[in-house]
Amino acid sequence: MMDDIFETIVYAMEENDEDMFLRNICEIDINAKGFNGYSLLTHAFWSSNSFFVEKIVKLGANVNNKVNGTPEIFHCVDAIVQISNNSDAIDDIDKLEILVNAGVDLSQKDDNDESILDFTKNYSGKCYLFLKQKIYNT
């Protein structure tokens, strides 16, 4: 049953269906993870709408979760990079800013002892500049 609700919420985000999302989100633990280990928060980053990220964070999602041993923010940045060429995508920096404002720990490192800033520098100049500004308050 929980898996069905999780999949329904993920589907709603994929289809940009805010009503379906809102009807189902209260039926699940906001920090639940799917069969692949990814949380609703990571799935929200794959959507084209920052609405989903904002709602999940406001409902109390742990922004410092780990997914398969790696801090979730790495997966969120990866999602931004993967969909950055998607013409339907709303400014993905908005999604990242929601995490930063919610208190995501930007000092986290992945399994290779790589910081989020180093990871982002290799994949997304836009995200790198945003995170660098937030980390160093420049």
PDB file of C-alpha atoms in Angstrom:
ATOM      1  CA  MET A   1       0.000   0.000   0.000  1.00  0.00           C
ATOM      2  CA  MET A   2       2.767   2.448   0.961  1.00  0.00           C
ATOM      3  CA  ASP A   3       4.611   1.655  -2.283  1.00  0.00           C
ATOM      4  CA  ASP A   4       1.452   2.405  -4.271  1.00  0.00           C
ATOM      5  CA  ILE A   5       1.065   5.800  -2.624  1.00  0.00           C
ATOM      6  CA  PHE A   6       4.754   6.572  -3.135  1.00  0.00           C
ATOM      7  CA  GLU A   7       4.501   5.691  -6.825  1.00  0.00           C
ATOM      8  CA  THR A   8       1.305   7.752  -7.193  1.00  0.00           C
ATOM      9  CA  ILE A   9       3.063  10.791  -5.732  1.00  0.00           C
ATOM     10  CA  VAL A  10       6.082  10.297  -7.995  1.00  0.00           C
ATOM     11  CA  TYR A  11       3.738   9.954 -10.985  1.00  0.00           C
ATOM     12  CA  ALA A  12       1.940  13.166  -9.986  1.00  0.00           C
ATOM     13  CA  MET A  13       5.276  14.997  -9.927  1.00  0.00           C
ATOM     14  CA  GLU A  14       6.288  13.533 -13.289  1.00  0.00           C
ATOM     15  CA  GLU A  15       2.983  14.680 -14.785  1.00  0.00           C
ATOM     16  CA  ASN A  16       3.144  18.061 -13.015  1.00  0.00           C
ATOM     17  CA  ASP A  17      -0.222  17.268 -11.413  1.00  0.00           C
ATOM     18  CA  GLU A  18      -0.328  19.403  -8.276  1.00  0.00           C
ATOM     19  CA  ASP A  19      -3.865  18.287  -7.342  1.00  0.00           C
ATOM     20  CA  MET A  20      -2.998  14.573  -7.412  1.00  0.00           C
ATOM     21  CA  PHE A  21       0.152  15.322  -5.445  1.00  0.00           C
ATOM     22  CA  LEU A  22      -1.764  17.228  -2.752  1.00  0.00           C
ATOM     23  CA  ARG A  23      -4.456  14.525  -2.481  1.00  0.00           C
ATOM     24  CA  ASN A  24      -1.858  11.843  -1.761  1.00  0.00           C
ATOM     25  CA  ILE A  25       1.052  13.508   0.038  1.00  0.00           C
ATOM     26  CA  CYS A  26      -0.655  13.445   3.445  1.00  0.00           C
ATOM     27  CA  GLU A  27      -0.981   9.639   3.194  1.00  0.00           C
ATOM     28  CA  ILE A  28       2.739   8.916   3.416  1.00  0.00           C
ATOM     29  CA  ASP A  29       5.762   9.480   5.641  1.00  0.00           C
ATOM     30  CA  ILE A  30       7.383  12.533   4.036  1.00  0.00           C
ATOM     31  CA  ASN A  31      10.812  10.871   4.393  1.00  0.00           C
ATOM     32  CA  ALA A  32       9.716   7.592   2.789  1.00  0.00           C
ATOM     33  CA  LYS A  33      12.001   6.094   0.181  1.00  0.00           C
ATOM     34  CA  GLY A  34      11.087   4.180  -2.930  1.00  0.00           C
ATOM     35  CA  PHE A  35      12.406   0.828  -4.105  1.00  0.00           C
ATOM     36  CA  ASN A  36      15.528   2.515  -5.499  1.00  0.00           C
ATOM     37  CA  GLY A  37      16.375   4.210  -2.198  1.00  0.00           C
ATOM     38  CA  TYR A  38      15.464   7.679  -3.407  1.00  0.00           C
ATOM     39  CA  SER A  39      13.184   9.858  -1.311  1.00  0.00           C
ATOM     40  CA  LEU A  40      10.281  11.977  -2.469  1.00  0.00           C
ATOM     41  CA  LEU A  41      12.603  14.977  -2.211  1.00  0.00           C
ATOM     42  CA  THR A  42      15.012  13.566  -4.790  1.00  0.00           C
ATOM     43  CA  HIS A  43      12.111  12.651  -7.056  1.00  0.00           C
ATOM     44  CA  ALA A  44      10.807  16.216  -6.718  1.00  0.00           C
ATOM     45  CA  PHE A  45      14.078  17.489  -8.161  1.00  0.00           C
ATOM     46  CA  TRP A  46      13.390  15.422 -11.277  1.00  0.00           C
ATOM     47  CA  SER A  47      10.107  17.276 -11.784  1.00  0.00           C
ATOM     48  CA  SER A  48       9.873  20.501 -13.742  1.00  0.00           C
ATOM     49  CA  ASN A  49       8.160  22.347 -10.903  1.00  0.00           C
ATOM     50  CA  SER A  50       9.713  23.753  -7.724  1.00  0.00           C
ATOM     51  CA  PHE A  51       6.227  23.577  -6.132  1.00  0.00           C
ATOM     52  CA  PHE A  52       6.846  19.918  -5.249  1.00  0.00           C
ATOM     53  CA  VAL A  53      10.232  20.563  -3.632  1.00  0.00           C
ATOM     54  CA  GLU A  54       8.779  23.431  -1.621  1.00  0.00           C
ATOM     55  CA  LYS A  55       5.803  21.381  -0.359  1.00  0.00           C
ATOM     56  CA  ILE A  56       7.916  18.359   0.577  1.00  0.00           C
ATOM     57  CA  VAL A  57      10.363  20.549   2.509  1.00  0.00           C
ATOM     58  CA  LYS A  58       7.536  22.432   4.248  1.00  0.00           C
ATOM     59  CA  LEU A  59       6.017  19.111   5.305  1.00  0.00           C
ATOM     60  CA  GLY A  60       9.227  18.325   7.179  1.00  0.00           C
ATOM     61  CA  ALA A  61      11.425  16.333   4.822  1.00  0.00           C
ATOM     62  CA  ASN A  62      14.911  15.706   6.146  1.00  0.00           C
ATOM     63  CA  VAL A  63      17.047  17.751   3.755  1.00  0.00           C
ATOM     64  CA  ASN A  64      20.177  16.021   5.056  1.00  0.00           C
ATOM     65  CA  ASN A  65      19.103  12.466   4.191  1.00  0.00           C
ATOM     66  CA  LYS A  66      21.493  10.029   2.622  1.00  0.00           C
ATOM     67  CA  VAL A  67      20.553   7.962  -0.406  1.00  0.00           C
ATOM     68  CA  ASN A  68      22.530   4.750  -0.685  1.00  0.00           C
ATOM     69  CA  GLY A  69      25.240   6.342   1.487  1.00  0.00           C
ATOM     70  CA  THR A  70      25.523   9.605  -0.448  1.00  0.00           C
ATOM     71  CA  PRO A  71      24.070  12.895   0.823  1.00  0.00           C
ATOM     72  CA  GLU A  72      20.795  13.567  -0.946  1.00  0.00           C
ATOM     73  CA  ILE A  73      21.887  17.003  -2.132  1.00  0.00           C
ATOM     74  CA  PHE A  74      24.324  15.291  -4.533  1.00  0.00           C
ATOM     75  CA  HIS A  75      21.415  13.417  -6.124  1.00  0.00           C
ATOM     76  CA  CYS A  76      19.364  16.620  -6.262  1.00  0.00           C
ATOM     77  CA  VAL A  77      22.158  18.478  -8.078  1.00  0.00           C
ATOM     78  CA  ASP A  78      22.539  15.501 -10.418  1.00  0.00           C
ATOM     79  CA  ALA A  79      18.828  15.751 -11.243  1.00  0.00           C
ATOM     80  CA  ILE A  80      19.221  19.464 -11.999  1.00  0.00           C
ATOM     81  CA  VAL A  81      22.110  18.710 -14.348  1.00  0.00           C
ATOM     82  CA  GLN A  82      20.200  15.908 -16.072  1.00  0.00           C
ATOM     83  CA  ILE A  83      17.108  18.012 -16.781  1.00  0.00           C
ATOM     84  CA  SER A  84      18.848  21.330 -17.439  1.00  0.00           C
ATOM     85  CA  ASN A  85      18.252  20.934 -21.162  1.00  0.00           C
ATOM     86  CA  ASN A  86      14.546  20.278 -20.601  1.00  0.00           C
ATOM     87  CA  SER A  87      12.641  23.238 -22.025  1.00  0.00           C
ATOM     88  CA  ASP A  88       9.796  22.611 -19.557  1.00  0.00           C
ATOM     89  CA  ALA A  89      12.053  23.037 -16.537  1.00  0.00           C
ATOM     90  CA  ILE A  90      11.408  26.025 -14.325  1.00  0.00           C
ATOM     91  CA  ASP A  91      14.552  27.672 -12.973  1.00  0.00           C
ATOM     92  CA  ASP A  92      16.143  24.796 -11.101  1.00  0.00           C
ATOM     93  CA  ILE A  93      18.171  27.108  -8.894  1.00  0.00           C
ATOM     94  CA  ASP A  94      14.851  27.844  -7.158  1.00  0.00           C
ATOM     95  CA  LYS A  95      14.750  24.190  -6.064  1.00  0.00           C
ATOM     96  CA  LEU A  96      18.291  24.329  -4.758  1.00  0.00           C
ATOM     97  CA  GLU A  97      17.558  27.555  -2.904  1.00  0.00           C
ATOM     98  CA  ILE A  98      14.653  25.848  -1.118  1.00  0.00           C
ATOM     99  CA  LEU A  99      17.101  23.230   0.224  1.00  0.00           C
ATOM    100  CA  VAL A 100      19.621  25.867   1.264  1.00  0.00           C
ATOM    101  CA  ASN A 101      16.941  27.894   3.044  1.00  0.00           C
ATOM    102  CA  ALA A 102      15.740  24.714   4.778  1.00  0.00           C
ATOM    103  CA  GLY A 103      19.188  24.191   6.276  1.00  0.00           C
ATOM    104  CA  VAL A 104      20.820  21.582   4.072  1.00  0.00           C
ATOM    105  CA  ASP A 105      24.357  20.919   5.292  1.00  0.00           C
ATOM    106  CA  LEU A 106      26.580  22.173   2.482  1.00  0.00           C
ATOM    107  CA  SER A 107      29.693  20.740   4.152  1.00  0.00           C
ATOM    108  CA  GLN A 108      28.598  17.139   3.474  1.00  0.00           C
ATOM    109  CA  LYS A 109      30.885  14.951   1.397  1.00  0.00           C
ATOM    110  CA  ASP A 110      30.186  11.920  -0.747  1.00  0.00           C
ATOM    111  CA  ASP A 111      31.808   8.479  -0.475  1.00  0.00           C
ATOM    112  CA  ASN A 112      34.823   9.764  -2.433  1.00  0.00           C
ATOM    113  CA  ASP A 113      35.355  12.612   0.063  1.00  0.00           C
ATOM    114  CA  GLU A 114      34.217  15.096  -2.583  1.00  0.00           C
ATOM    115  CA  SER A 115      32.406  18.207  -1.384  1.00  0.00           C
ATOM    116  CA  ILE A 116      29.139  19.347  -2.931  1.00  0.00           C
ATOM    117  CA  LEU A 117      30.977  22.361  -4.328  1.00  0.00           C
ATOM    118  CA  ASP A 118      33.617  20.174  -6.012  1.00  0.00           C
ATOM    119  CA  PHE A 119      30.935  17.811  -7.318  1.00  0.00           C
ATOM    120  CA  THR A 120      28.860  20.681  -8.692  1.00  0.00           C
ATOM    121  CA  LYS A 121      31.857  22.409 -10.258  1.00  0.00           C
ATOM    122  CA  ASN A 122      32.372  19.366 -12.460  1.00  0.00           C
ATOM    123  CA  TYR A 123      28.788  19.283 -13.733  1.00  0.00           C
ATOM    124  CA  SER A 124      26.953  22.595 -13.515  1.00  0.00           C
ATOM    125  CA  GLY A 125      28.412  26.071 -13.582  1.00  0.00           C
ATOM    126  CA  LYS A 126      25.048  27.570 -12.657  1.00  0.00           C
ATOM    127  CA  CYS A 127      24.677  25.405  -9.532  1.00  0.00           C
ATOM    128  CA  TYR A 128      28.344  25.817  -8.654  1.00  0.00           C
ATOM    129  CA  LEU A 129      28.152  29.610  -8.648  1.00  0.00           C
ATOM    130  CA  PHE A 130      24.946  29.561  -6.615  1.00  0.00           C
ATOM    131  CA  LEU A 131      26.357  27.164  -3.981  1.00  0.00           C
ATOM    132  CA  LYS A 132      29.705  28.945  -3.839  1.00  0.00           C
ATOM    133  CA  GLN A 133      27.868  32.182  -3.097  1.00  0.00           C
ATOM    134  CA  LYS A 134      25.832  30.481  -0.345  1.00  0.00           C
ATOM    135  CA  ILE A 135      28.829  28.727   1.224  1.00  0.00           C
ATOM    136  CA  TYR A 136      31.145  31.735   1.219  1.00  0.00           C
ATOM    137  CA  ASN A 137      28.442  34.442   1.531  1.00  0.00           C
ATOM    138  CA  THR A 138      29.877  36.356  -1.417  1.00  0.00           C
TER     139      THR A 138
END
